[in-house]
Coordinates of N, CA and C and ligand atoms in Angstrom, one line a residue:
M1016 N -14.3 23.6 -13.8 CA -13.7 25.2 -13.9 C -12.1 24.4 -12.5
I1017 N -11.0 25.9 -13.2 CA -10.3 25.4 -12.3 C -9.9 26.2 -11.2
Q1018 N -9.9 26.1 -10.1 CA -9.8 27.0 -8.8 C -8.1 27.2 -8.6
I1019 N -8.0 28.8 -8.7 CA -6.5 28.7 -7.7 C -6.2 29.5 -7.0
K1020 N -5.8 29.3 -5.8 CA -5.5 29.3 -5.0 C -4.2 30.2 -4.3
N1021 N -5.1 31.6 -3.5 CA -4.1 32.6 -3.3 C -3.1 31.5 -2.5
N1022 N -2.3 32.7 -1.8 CA -0.8 32.3 -0.7 C -1.4 32.3 0.6
E1023 N -2.6 32.1 0.6 CA -2.7 31.7 2.0 C -4.0 31.0 2.1
Q1024 N -4.4 30.2 1.2 CA -4.9 29.4 0.6 C -3.8 27.7 0.5
L1025 N -3.2 28.2 0.1 CA -1.9 27.9 -0.8 C -0.9 27.2 1.1
A1026 N -0.9 28.2 2.3 CA -0.4 27.3 2.9 C -1.3 26.7 3.7
M1027 N -2.9 26.8 3.9 CA -3.2 25.8 4.4 C -3.4 24.5 3.2
M1028 N -3.1 24.2 2.6 CA -3.0 23.6 1.4 C -2.0 23.0 2.3
R1029 N -0.6 23.4 2.0 CA 0.7 22.8 2.9 C 0.6 22.2 3.7
Q1030 N -0.7 22.7 4.8 CA -0.9 22.0 5.7 C -1.6 20.8 5.9
A1031 N -3.0 20.5 5.1 CA -3.3 19.4 4.5 C -1.8 18.9 3.8
G1032 N -1.2 18.9 3.1 CA -0.6 18.0 2.7 C 0.7 17.5 3.4
R1033 N 1.0 18.0 4.7 CA 2.0 17.8 5.2 C 0.9 16.5 5.9
I1034 N -0.3 17.0 6.5 CA -0.5 15.6 7.5 C -1.0 14.6 6.6
T1035 N -0.9 14.6 5.3 CA -0.8 13.4 4.3 C 0.2 12.8 4.5
G1036 N 1.5 13.5 3.9 CA 2.6 13.0 3.4 C 2.9 11.7 5.3
E1037 N 2.5 12.8 6.3 CA 2.6 12.1 7.3 C 2.3 11.2 7.8
A1038 N 0.8 11.1 7.1 CA 0.0 9.6 7.6 C 0.8 8.2 6.6
I1039 N 1.0 9.2 5.3 CA 1.9 7.5 4.5 C 2.7 7.8 5.6
L1040 N 3.9 7.4 6.1 CA 4.9 7.9 6.7 C 4.6 7.1 8.0
K1041 N 3.9 7.1 8.5 CA 3.1 7.0 10.2 C 2.7 4.9 9.4
A1042 N 2.4 4.7 7.9 CA 1.9 3.8 7.4 C 3.2 2.8 7.6
R1043 N 3.6 3.4 6.7 CA 5.6 3.0 6.3 C 5.7 1.6 7.5
E1044 N 5.9 2.5 8.2 CA 6.1 2.1 9.9 C 5.6 0.6 10.4
Y1045 N 4.2 0.6 9.8 CA 4.0 -0.8 10.2 C 3.5 -2.5 9.2
I1046 N 4.4 -1.2 8.0 CA 3.9 -2.1 7.1 C 5.3 -3.9 6.7
K1047 N 4.2 -5.2 7.0 CA 5.2 -6.0 7.5 C 4.4 -7.3 7.2
E1048 N 5.2 -8.8 6.7 CA 4.2 -10.1 7.4 C 2.8 -9.4 7.8
G1049 N 1.9 -10.0 7.6 CA 1.0 -10.3 8.6 C 0.0 -9.7 9.3
I1050 N 0.3 -8.0 8.7 CA -0.9 -7.3 9.6 C -1.5 -7.0 7.9
S1051 N -2.7 -6.8 8.5 CA -4.0 -6.8 7.7 C -4.2 -5.4 6.8
T1052 N -4.7 -5.4 6.0 CA -5.0 -3.7 5.3 C -5.9 -2.9 6.1
K1053 N -6.7 -3.5 6.7 CA -7.9 -3.0 7.9 C -6.8 -2.2 9.1
E1054 N -6.0 -3.0 8.9 CA -4.8 -2.6 10.8 C -3.7 -0.9 10.0
I1055 N -4.0 -1.3 8.7 CA -2.5 0.1 8.4 C -3.4 1.3 8.5
D1056 N -5.0 0.9 7.5 CA -5.9 2.5 8.0 C -6.5 3.0 8.8
T1057 N -6.2 1.2 10.1 CA -6.8 2.6 11.6 C -5.6 3.3 11.9
V1058 N -4.1 2.3 11.1 CA -3.8 3.9 11.8 C -3.5 5.1 10.6
I1059 N -3.6 4.8 9.7 CA -4.2 6.0 8.6 C -4.9 7.7 9.5
H1060 N -6.4 6.4 9.6 CA -7.6 6.8 10.2 C -7.3 8.2 12.2
D1061 N -6.4 6.9 12.9 CA -6.2 8.3 13.8 C -5.3 9.2 13.7
Y1062 N -4.3 8.8 12.8 CA -3.1 9.7 12.5 C -3.8 10.6 12.0
I1063 N -4.6 10.7 11.0 CA -4.9 11.9 10.2 C -5.6 13.0 11.8
V1064 N -7.3 12.4 12.3 CA -7.8 12.3 13.7 C -7.0 13.1 14.3
K1065 N -5.7 12.7 14.9 CA -4.7 13.1 15.7 C -4.6 14.6 15.8
C1066 N -4.4 15.2 14.6 CA -3.9 16.2 13.6 C -5.0 16.6 13.2
G1067 N -6.0 16.8 13.5 CA -7.5 17.8 13.5 C -7.8 17.3 12.1
A1068 N -7.3 16.7 11.6 CA -8.4 16.7 9.9 C -9.4 15.3 9.5
K1069 N -9.5 15.2 8.9 CA -10.9 14.4 8.2 C -10.1 13.6 7.1
P1070 N -9.9 12.2 7.2 CA -9.2 11.3 5.9 C -10.7 11.9 4.9
S1071 N -9.9 12.3 4.0 CA -10.8 12.6 2.8 C -11.5 11.2 1.9
F1072 N -10.8 10.6 2.3 CA -11.2 9.2 1.4 C -11.9 8.6 2.2
L1073 N -12.6 8.7 3.5 CA -13.6 7.7 4.2 C -14.9 8.3 3.5
G1074 N -16.6 7.9 3.3 CA -17.1 7.6 2.4 C -16.7 9.2 1.6
Y1075 N -16.1 8.8 0.5 CA -16.2 9.5 -0.9 C -17.2 8.8 -1.7
G1076 N -17.9 9.1 -2.4 CA -18.7 7.7 -3.1 C -19.3 5.8 -2.4
G1077 N -18.7 6.8 -1.1 CA -19.4 5.6 -0.3 C -17.6 4.5 0.2
F1078 N -16.6 5.1 -0.4 CA -16.0 4.4 0.6 C -16.1 4.3 1.8
P1079 N -15.5 2.2 2.0 CA -15.5 2.7 3.7 C -14.9 2.2 4.5
G1080 N -13.0 3.0 3.1 CA -11.9 3.1 4.4 C -11.4 4.4 4.4
S1081 N -10.0 4.8 4.9 CA -10.2 6.0 5.5 C -8.7 6.1 4.4
A1082 N -7.8 4.8 3.9 CA -6.7 4.8 3.1 C -6.9 4.4 1.7
C1083 N -6.7 4.0 0.6 CA -6.7 2.5 -0.5 C -6.3 1.9 -0.1
I1084 N -6.2 1.0 0.4 CA -4.8 0.3 0.3 C -4.8 -1.3 -1.8
S1085 N -3.9 -1.5 -2.0 CA -3.9 -1.5 -3.0 C -2.7 -3.1 -3.3
I1086 N -2.9 -4.0 -3.6 CA -2.1 -5.3 -3.3 C -1.3 -5.3 -4.8
N1087 N 0.1 -6.2 -5.1 CA 0.4 -6.2 -6.6 C -0.1 -5.9 -7.6
E1088 N -0.9 -6.9 -8.1 CA -2.0 -6.5 -9.3 C -3.1 -5.4 -9.4
E1089 N -3.4 -5.5 -8.3 CA -4.2 -4.0 -7.4 C -3.7 -2.7 -7.8
V1090 N -4.3 -1.8 -8.9 CA -3.6 -0.5 -8.9 C -3.8 0.1 -8.2
I1091 N -5.8 0.5 -8.1 CA -5.5 2.0 -7.0 C -7.6 1.1 -6.7
H1092 N -6.9 2.4 -5.1 CA -9.0 2.7 -4.8 C -9.5 0.0 -4.3
G1093 N -8.3 -0.5 -3.5 CA -8.0 -1.4 -2.8 C -9.3 -0.7 -1.4
I1094 N -9.8 -1.6 -1.3 CA -11.1 -1.9 0.4 C -9.8 -1.8 1.1
P1095 N -9.4 -1.4 2.3 CA -9.1 -2.0 3.4 C -9.4 -3.2 4.0
K1096 N -9.1 -4.4 4.7 CA -9.8 -5.5 5.3 C -8.9 -6.1 6.3
K1097 N -10.0 -6.2 7.1 CA -9.4 -7.4 7.8 C -8.4 -8.8 7.7
S1098 N -9.0 -9.7 6.2 CA -8.6 -10.5 6.0 C -8.5 -10.2 5.1
R1099 N -7.9 -9.3 4.1 CA -6.6 -9.0 4.2 C -5.1 -9.2 3.7
I1100 N -3.7 -9.5 3.7 CA -3.7 -9.6 5.4 C -1.5 -9.6 4.1
L1101 N -0.6 -8.9 4.4 CA 0.3 -8.5 3.6 C 1.2 -10.1 4.5
H1102 N 1.6 -10.4 2.6 CA 2.6 -11.7 3.0 C 4.3 -10.5 2.1
E1103 N 5.3 -11.7 2.5 CA 6.7 -11.2 2.2 C 6.9 -11.3 0.9
G1104 N 7.3 -9.8 -0.1 CA 7.4 -10.3 -1.5 C 6.2 -9.2 -2.4
D1105 N 5.0 -8.8 -1.8 CA 4.1 -8.6 -2.0 C 4.5 -6.8 -2.2
I1106 N 3.7 -5.6 -3.0 CA 3.9 -4.2 -3.8 C 2.3 -4.2 -2.6
V1107 N 2.5 -3.1 -1.7 CA 1.7 -2.1 -2.0 C 1.4 -0.9 -1.6
K1108 N 0.3 -1.0 -2.1 CA 0.4 0.6 -2.3 C -0.8 1.7 -1.4
I1109 N -0.2 3.2 -0.8 CA -1.5 3.0 -0.3 C -1.6 5.3 -0.7
D1110 N -2.7 4.7 -0.7 CA -2.9 6.0 -1.3 C -4.3 7.1 -0.2
V1111 N -3.5 8.2 -0.1 CA -3.9 8.4 0.8 C -4.2 10.6 0.6
G1112 N -5.8 10.7 1.1 CA -5.8 12.1 1.3 C -6.1 12.2 2.8
A1113 N -6.3 13.8 2.7 CA -6.1 14.3 4.7 C -7.0 16.2 4.0
Y1114 N -7.9 16.5 4.7 CA -8.7 17.4 4.6 C -8.9 18.1 5.8
Y1115 N -8.0 19.3 5.8 CA -7.8 20.2 6.6 C -8.0 21.6 6.7
N1116 N -8.5 22.7 7.1 CA -9.0 23.5 7.3 C -9.5 23.8 5.8
G1117 N -10.4 23.6 5.4 CA -11.1 23.6 3.7 C -10.1 23.1 2.7
F1118 N -9.2 22.3 2.9 CA -8.5 21.5 1.6 C -7.9 20.1 2.3
H1119 N -7.7 20.0 0.1 CA -7.5 18.7 0.6 C -6.0 18.1 0.2
G1120 N -5.2 17.7 0.7 CA -4.5 16.5 0.2 C -4.2 15.9 -0.2
D1121 N -3.6 15.0 -1.2 CA -3.7 13.6 -2.2 C -2.6 13.5 -2.7
S1122 N -2.0 11.6 -1.8 CA -0.5 11.4 -2.3 C -0.5 10.0 -1.8
A1123 N 0.1 9.6 -2.3 CA 0.0 7.7 -3.2 C 2.1 7.5 -2.5
N1124 N 2.3 5.9 -2.4 CA 3.1 5.4 -2.8 C 3.1 4.1 -2.1
T1125 N 4.3 3.2 -3.4 CA 4.0 1.7 -3.3 C 5.3 1.7 -2.1
F1126 N 5.2 0.9 -1.6 CA 6.2 -0.3 -0.9 C 6.9 -0.8 -1.1
G1127 N 7.5 -2.1 -0.7 CA 7.2 -3.4 -1.2 C 6.8 -3.7 1.0
V1128 N 7.2 -5.9 0.6 CA 6.7 -6.1 1.5 C 8.7 -6.8 2.3
G1129 N 8.7 -6.8 2.9 CA 10.5 -7.8 2.9 C 10.4 -7.6 2.2
K1130 N 11.6 -8.7 1.4 CA 12.5 -8.7 1.0 C 11.1 -9.2 -1.1
I1131 N 11.4 -8.2 -1.6 CA 10.7 -8.2 -2.8 C 11.5 -8.8 -4.5
S1132 N 10.7 -9.2 -5.1 CA 11.3 -9.3 -6.7 C 12.7 -8.5 -6.9
N1133 N 13.7 -8.4 -7.6 CA 14.0 -7.4 -8.5 C 12.8 -6.4 -9.1
D1134 N 12.3 -7.0 -10.2 CA 11.5 -6.4 -11.2 C 10.1 -6.1 -10.4
A1135 N 10.0 -6.5 -8.9 CA 8.9 -5.2 -8.1 C 9.5 -4.1 -8.1
Q1136 N 11.0 -3.9 -7.8 CA 11.6 -3.0 -7.4 C 11.8 -2.1 -8.7
A1137 N 12.6 -2.7 -9.3 CA 13.2 -2.1 -11.0 C 11.0 -1.9 -11.2
L1138 N 10.0 -2.2 -10.8 CA 9.4 -0.8 -11.3 C 8.5 -0.1 -9.9
I1139 N 8.9 -0.2 -9.0 CA 9.0 0.7 -7.3 C 9.4 2.6 -8.7
D1140 N 10.8 1.4 -8.6 CA 11.5 2.4 -8.5 C 11.1 4.1 -9.9
A1141 N 10.6 3.0 -11.3 CA 10.5 3.8 -12.5 C 9.3 4.5 -12.3
T1142 N 8.2 4.1 -11.5 CA 6.9 5.0 -11.2 C 7.5 6.2 -10.1
R1143 N 8.4 6.0 -9.4 CA 8.7 6.8 -8.2 C 9.6 8.0 -9.2
E1144 N 10.2 7.1 -10.6 CA 11.5 8.4 -10.9 C 9.7 9.4 -11.8
S1145 N 9.5 8.2 -12.1 CA 8.5 9.7 -13.6 C 7.3 10.2 -13.2
V1146 N 7.0 10.0 -11.6 CA 6.4 10.7 -10.9 C 6.9 12.4 -10.3
Y1147 N 8.3 12.5 -10.7 CA 9.8 13.6 -10.0 C 9.7 13.7 -11.1
R1148 N 10.0 13.2 -12.3 CA 9.4 14.0 -13.7 C 8.7 14.7 -14.2
G1149 N 7.6 14.2 -13.9 CA 6.2 15.4 -14.0 C 6.0 16.6 -12.9
V1150 N 6.5 16.3 -12.2 CA 6.3 17.6 -10.9 C 7.4 18.2 -11.7
A1151 N 8.7 17.9 -12.2 CA 9.6 19.0 -12.9 C 9.3 19.6 -13.7
L1152 N 7.7 19.1 -14.5 CA 7.4 19.8 -15.2 C 6.1 20.7 -15.0
A1153 N 5.6 20.6 -13.6 CA 4.3 21.6 -13.0 C 5.1 23.1 -12.9
K1154 N 4.9 24.0 -14.2 CA 5.8 25.0 -13.4 C 5.0 26.0 -14.7
H1155 N 4.6 27.4 -14.2 CA 3.7 27.9 -15.5 C 3.9 28.0 -16.2
G1156 N 3.1 28.3 -17.4 CA 3.9 28.8 -18.5 C 3.4 26.9 -19.7
N1157 N 3.7 26.1 -18.5 CA 4.0 25.0 -19.2 C 2.1 24.1 -19.5
R1158 N 2.8 23.6 -20.3 CA 1.1 22.7 -20.5 C 0.9 20.8 -19.7
V1159 N -0.2 20.9 -19.5 CA -1.0 19.1 -19.3 C 0.0 18.3 -20.0
G1160 N -0.3 18.9 -21.2 CA 1.1 17.0 -21.9 C 1.8 17.6 -21.3
D1161 N 3.1 18.4 -21.1 CA 4.3 17.8 -20.4 C 4.2 17.0 -19.5
I1162 N 3.8 17.2 -18.7 CA 3.7 16.6 -17.3 C 3.1 14.7 -18.3
G1163 N 2.5 14.8 -18.6 CA 1.9 13.4 -19.2 C 1.9 12.5 -19.9
S1164 N 3.0 14.3 -21.2 CA 3.7 13.0 -22.5 C 5.7 12.8 -21.4
S1165 N 6.0 13.4 -20.8 CA 7.2 12.7 -19.8 C 6.9 11.8 -19.2
I1166 N 5.8 11.7 -18.4 CA 5.5 10.0 -17.6 C 5.6 9.0 -18.3
F1167 N 4.7 9.0 -19.7 CA 4.8 8.3 -20.1 C 5.7 7.9 -21.1
D1168 N 6.7 9.3 -21.9 CA 7.3 8.5 -22.5 C 8.2 7.3 -21.3
Y1169 N 9.5 8.2 -20.3 CA 9.9 7.3 -19.0 C 9.6 6.0 -19.3
A1170 N 8.3 5.8 -18.7 CA 7.2 3.9 -18.4 C 7.7 3.5 -19.6
T1171 N 7.2 3.8 -20.8 CA 6.9 2.9 -21.8 C 8.2 2.9 -21.6
S1172 N 9.7 3.7 -22.4 CA 11.3 3.2 -23.1 C 11.7 2.2 -21.9
R1173 N 10.6 1.6 -21.0 CA 11.5 0.4 -19.5 C 10.6 -0.7 -20.2
G1174 N 9.5 -0.6 -21.4 CA 9.3 -1.5 -21.2 C 7.2 -1.7 -21.0
Y1175 N 6.9 -0.8 -19.5 CA 5.7 -0.5 -18.4 C 4.4 0.0 -19.4
G1176 N 3.2 -0.6 -18.9 CA 2.8 -0.1 -19.6 C 1.9 0.7 -18.5
V1177 N 1.3 2.3 -18.9 CA 0.3 3.3 -18.5 C -0.7 3.6 -17.9
V1178 N -0.6 3.1 -17.4 CA -2.7 3.1 -17.0 C -3.0 4.4 -17.3
K1179 N -4.1 4.4 -18.8 CA -5.0 5.4 -19.1 C -6.0 6.0 -18.6
K1180 N -7.0 4.7 -18.6 CA -7.9 4.3 -17.7 C -8.2 5.6 -16.6
Y1181 N -7.3 5.5 -15.0 CA -7.9 7.0 -14.7 C -6.7 7.7 -14.4
V1182 N -6.5 9.1 -14.0 CA -5.2 9.9 -14.6 C -5.8 10.9 -12.8
G1183 N -4.4 12.2 -13.3 CA -4.4 12.8 -12.2 C -5.7 14.1 -12.0
H1184 N -5.4 15.5 -11.3 CA -6.7 16.1 -11.3 C -6.1 16.8 -10.7
G1185 N -6.7 18.2 -10.5 CA -6.9 19.1 -10.1 C -7.0 19.2 -8.4
V1186 N -6.7 19.1 -8.0 CA -7.4 19.2 -6.2 C -6.6 20.9 -5.1
G1187 N -8.2 20.9 -4.2 CA -7.6 21.5 -4.0 C -8.8 22.4 -2.9
H1188 N -10.1 23.2 -2.3 CA -11.1 22.8 -1.7 C -11.5 20.9 -1.8
E1189 N -11.5 20.7 -3.3 CA -12.7 19.9 -3.5 C -11.3 18.6 -3.9
L1190 N -11.4 17.5 -3.1 CA -10.2 16.3 -3.6 C -10.6 16.2 -5.2
H1191 N -11.1 16.0 -6.1 CA -11.1 16.0 -7.4 C -11.4 17.7 -8.5
E1192 N -10.2 18.2 -8.6 CA -11.5 19.5 -9.3 C -10.2 19.4 -11.0
D1193 N -11.3 20.0 -11.1 CA -10.0 20.6 -13.2 C -8.5 21.5 -11.9
P1194 N -8.1 20.5 -13.9 CA -8.2 20.2 -14.6 C -7.9 18.3 -14.7
E1195 N -7.7 17.9 -15.3 CA -7.4 16.4 -15.1 C -6.2 16.2 -15.9
I1196 N -5.4 15.3 -14.9 CA -3.5 15.6 -15.5 C -3.6 14.0 -15.8
P1197 N -3.8 13.6 -17.2 CA -3.4 12.7 -17.4 C -1.6 11.5 -17.7
N1198 N -1.6 10.4 -17.5 CA -0.1 10.3 -17.4 C 0.3 10.4 -18.7
F1199 N -0.6 10.4 -20.3 CA -0.4 10.3 -21.4 C -0.2 11.7 -22.2
G1200 N -0.1 12.5 -23.3 CA -0.2 13.7 -23.9 C 1.1 13.9 -25.1
T1201 N 0.6 15.1 -25.3 CA 1.5 15.3 -25.8 C 3.0 17.0 -25.7
A1202 N 3.9 17.1 -25.5 CA 4.2 18.1 -25.7 C 3.6 18.9 -25.9
G1203 N 3.5 20.1 -25.0 CA 3.3 21.5 -25.0 C 1.3 22.0 -26.3
R1204 N 0.7 20.5 -25.4 CA -1.1 20.5 -25.8 C -1.7 20.5 -24.5
G1205 N -2.5 20.3 -24.4 CA -3.5 20.8 -22.6 C -3.6 22.7 -22.7
Q1206 N -4.2 22.0 -21.1 CA -4.6 22.5 -20.6 C -3.5 23.5 -19.9
R1207 N -3.4 24.5 -20.4 CA -1.7 26.1 -19.4 C -2.1 26.1 -17.8
L1208 N -0.7 25.4 -18.1 CA -0.5 25.6 -16.2 C -0.2 27.1 -15.9
F1209 N -0.7 27.8 -14.1 CA -0.1 29.1 -14.1 C -0.2 28.9 -12.6
T1210 N 0.3 29.7 -12.0 CA 1.5 30.4 -10.3 C -0.7 29.8 -9.9
G1211 N -0.3 29.6 -8.9 CA -1.6 29.7 -7.9 C -2.5 27.6 -8.6
M1212 N -2.3 27.4 -10.3 CA -2.8 25.8 -9.4 C -2.1 24.8 -8.6
T1213 N -3.2 24.3 -8.0 CA -2.8 22.8 -7.6 C -2.9 21.8 -7.7
I1214 N -1.9 21.0 -8.3 CA -2.7 19.0 -9.2 C -1.6 18.2 -8.3
A1215 N -2.9 16.8 -8.6 CA -2.5 16.1 -8.4 C -1.2 15.0 -8.8
I1216 N -0.6 15.0 -9.2 CA 0.1 14.0 -10.5 C 0.4 12.7 -9.3
E1217 N -0.1 11.9 -10.3 CA -0.1 10.0 -9.7 C -0.4 9.6 -11.2
P1218 N 1.3 8.8 -11.5 CA 1.5 8.1 -12.4 C 1.4 6.6 -11.6
M1219 N -0.2 6.3 -12.6 CA 0.5 4.1 -12.5 C 0.4 3.3 -13.2
I1220 N 1.1 2.9 -12.8 CA 2.5 2.2 -13.8 C 2.2 0.3 -14.0
N1221 N 1.6 0.2 -14.8 CA 1.8 -1.8 -14.8 C 3.0 -2.6 -15.4
A1222 N 4.0 -3.4 -15.4 CA 4.7 -4.2 -15.1 C 4.1 -4.9 -17.0
G1223 N 3.1 -5.2 -17.1 CA 2.8 -6.0 -18.0 C 1.4 -4.4 -19.5
T1224 N 0.2 -5.1 -19.4 CA -0.4 -4.2 -20.1 C -1.1 -3.1 -18.9
H1225 N -1.1 -2.3 -20.1 CA -1.8 -0.9 -19.5 C -2.9 -1.0 -19.5
E1226 N -3.9 -2.3 -19.4 CA -5.0 -2.4 -19.2 C -5.8 -2.1 -18.3
V1227 N -7.0 -2.1 -17.8 CA -7.5 -2.3 -16.0 C -8.5 -3.0 -15.9
R1228 N -8.7 -3.9 -15.0 CA -10.8 -3.9 -14.9 C -11.0 -3.1 -13.4
V1229 N -12.0 -3.4 -13.2 CA -12.8 -3.3 -12.0 C -13.6 -4.4 -11.2
L1230 N -12.8 -4.9 -10.6 CA -13.6 -6.4 -10.4 C -14.6 -5.5 -8.3
G1231 N -15.6 -7.1 -8.4 CA -16.9 -6.8 -8.6 C -17.6 -6.1 -6.9
D1232 N -16.0 -5.9 -6.3 CA -16.8 -4.9 -5.3 C -16.8 -3.7 -5.7
N1233 N -16.6 -3.1 -6.9 CA -16.7 -2.3 -7.6 C -16.7 -1.2 -7.0
W1234 N -14.9 -1.8 -6.4 CA -14.0 -0.5 -6.1 C -12.0 -0.6 -6.6
T1235 N -12.3 -2.2 -6.4 CA -10.6 -2.5 -6.6 C -10.5 -2.2 -8.5
V1236 N -9.5 -1.3 -8.6 CA -8.8 -1.8 -9.7 C -7.7 -2.2 -9.9
V1237 N -7.8 -3.3 -11.2 CA -6.6 -4.0 -11.8 C -6.0 -4.2 -12.5
T1238 N -5.1 -4.4 -12.6 CA -4.8 -4.9 -13.8 C -5.0 -6.4 -14.5
A1239 N -5.4 -5.9 -15.8 CA -6.0 -7.1 -16.9 C -5.8 -8.1 -17.3
D1240 N -4.2 -7.8 -16.6 CA -2.8 -9.2 -17.1 C -3.5 -9.9 -15.7
G1241 N -3.4 -9.6 -14.3 CA -2.7 -10.2 -13.7 C -1.2 -9.0 -13.0
S1242 N -0.7 -8.8 -13.9 CA 0.6 -8.1 -13.5 C 0.9 -7.3 -12.0
L1243 N 2.1 -7.4 -11.8 CA 2.3 -6.1 -10.7 C 2.0 -4.3 -11.6
S1244 N 1.1 -3.6 -10.2 CA 1.2 -2.3 -10.7 C 1.9 -1.1 -9.3
A1245 N 2.7 -0.3 -9.7 CA 2.6 0.2 -8.7 C 2.0 2.0 -8.7
H1246 N 2.5 3.1 -8.1 CA 1.3 3.8 -8.0 C 2.6 5.3 -6.8
Y1247 N 2.5 6.1 -7.4 CA 2.9 7.2 -6.7 C 2.4 8.8 -7.2
E1248 N 1.7 9.4 -6.3 CA 0.8 10.6 -5.6 C 1.8 12.0 -5.2
H1249 N 1.7 12.6 -5.8 CA 2.2 14.4 -4.5 C 0.6 15.2 -5.4
T1250 N 0.7 15.6 -4.3 CA -0.1 17.7 -4.8 C 1.1 18.1 -4.7
V1251 N 1.2 18.7 -6.6 CA 1.8 19.8 -6.4 C 1.2 21.4 -6.1
A1252 N 2.0 22.5 -5.9 CA 1.5 23.5 -6.1 C 2.5 24.1 -7.2
I1253 N 1.2 25.4 -8.5 CA 3.0 25.3 -9.6 C 2.9 26.9 -9.1
T1254 N 3.9 27.7 -9.2 CA 4.0 29.0 -8.7 C 5.1 29.6 -9.7
D1255 N 5.0 30.5 -9.5 CA 6.4 31.9 -10.4 C 7.7 30.9 -10.6
G1256 N 8.4 30.2 -9.0 CA 9.4 29.3 -9.5 C 9.1 28.0 -9.6
E1257 N 10.1 26.6 -9.1 CA 10.0 25.6 -8.8 C 8.1 25.4 -8.0
P1258 N 8.1 24.1 -8.7 CA 6.8 23.3 -8.6 C 7.3 23.2 -6.6
V1259 N 6.7 23.5 -6.2 CA 6.2 23.0 -4.5 C 5.7 22.1 -4.4
L1260 N 6.3 20.8 -4.0 CA 6.1 19.3 -3.3 C 5.0 19.7 -2.0
L1261 N 3.8 19.6 -2.1 CA 2.3 20.3 -1.2 C 3.3 18.5 0.1
T1262 N 2.6 17.7 -0.6 CA 2.0 16.0 0.3 C 4.2 15.7 0.9
E1263 N 5.5 15.9 -0.3 CA 6.7 15.5 0.2 C 6.8 15.5 1.4
V1264 N 6.9 15.3 2.5 CA 7.7 14.7 4.0 C 8.6 14.0 4.6
K1265 N 10.1 15.0 4.5 CA 11.3 13.7 4.3 C 11.5 14.0 6.4
Ligands
MG725 MG1 -4.5 9.8 -4.1
MG726 MG1 -5.7 11.2 -7.0

């Protein structure tokens, strides 16, 4: 069931979203060669707790970290580890949720470690562009398929694979609410969007095939062909006017 938020609830979601976005910016300061994904996770955990919030992912389905940190061919759900060290040229995806005043924010970003290849930068840029193309269509009266088809068409026109097995979602009191927000679809089709909905739009774009598989740790999702993957995610409120990005911090 779709949970509609009133203005008071949206104001609280704004706070959860701000903390989420700030935690990612904080993490960015620490991304450099030689740091472990566990150290980055600790930075995120401590920032969220300092804000009086809770890391949404910690313990979710048994997940052991406060953030999902995924490197290179890892798409999503990477587990932070002391033994996992960033190297020059890696691309790292940081996916964070913060729970504050009864509501979640959910956001992800992809960063390069030191100097990265032109191909890696192009993939990151296209994934960032695709999330904003989706966000621009998160308007009252549009449909879920408008968002998905826009993301899909943009990414595939550049030769990238768009992950279909994992999708965006409603977000609010629960981390994952209805409806699903796929990164594919048909314009004009699917669930209608209306004022008061809050959704996480999160394209996962691969340099190669769209196919993915899950590693033996039962969490880490990787590209089936070992190609690079990028991920951007924003929590967005649908209003009478323009979409409101709840997790964007500048
Ligand atoms: Mg997320
Ligand atoms: Mg999400």
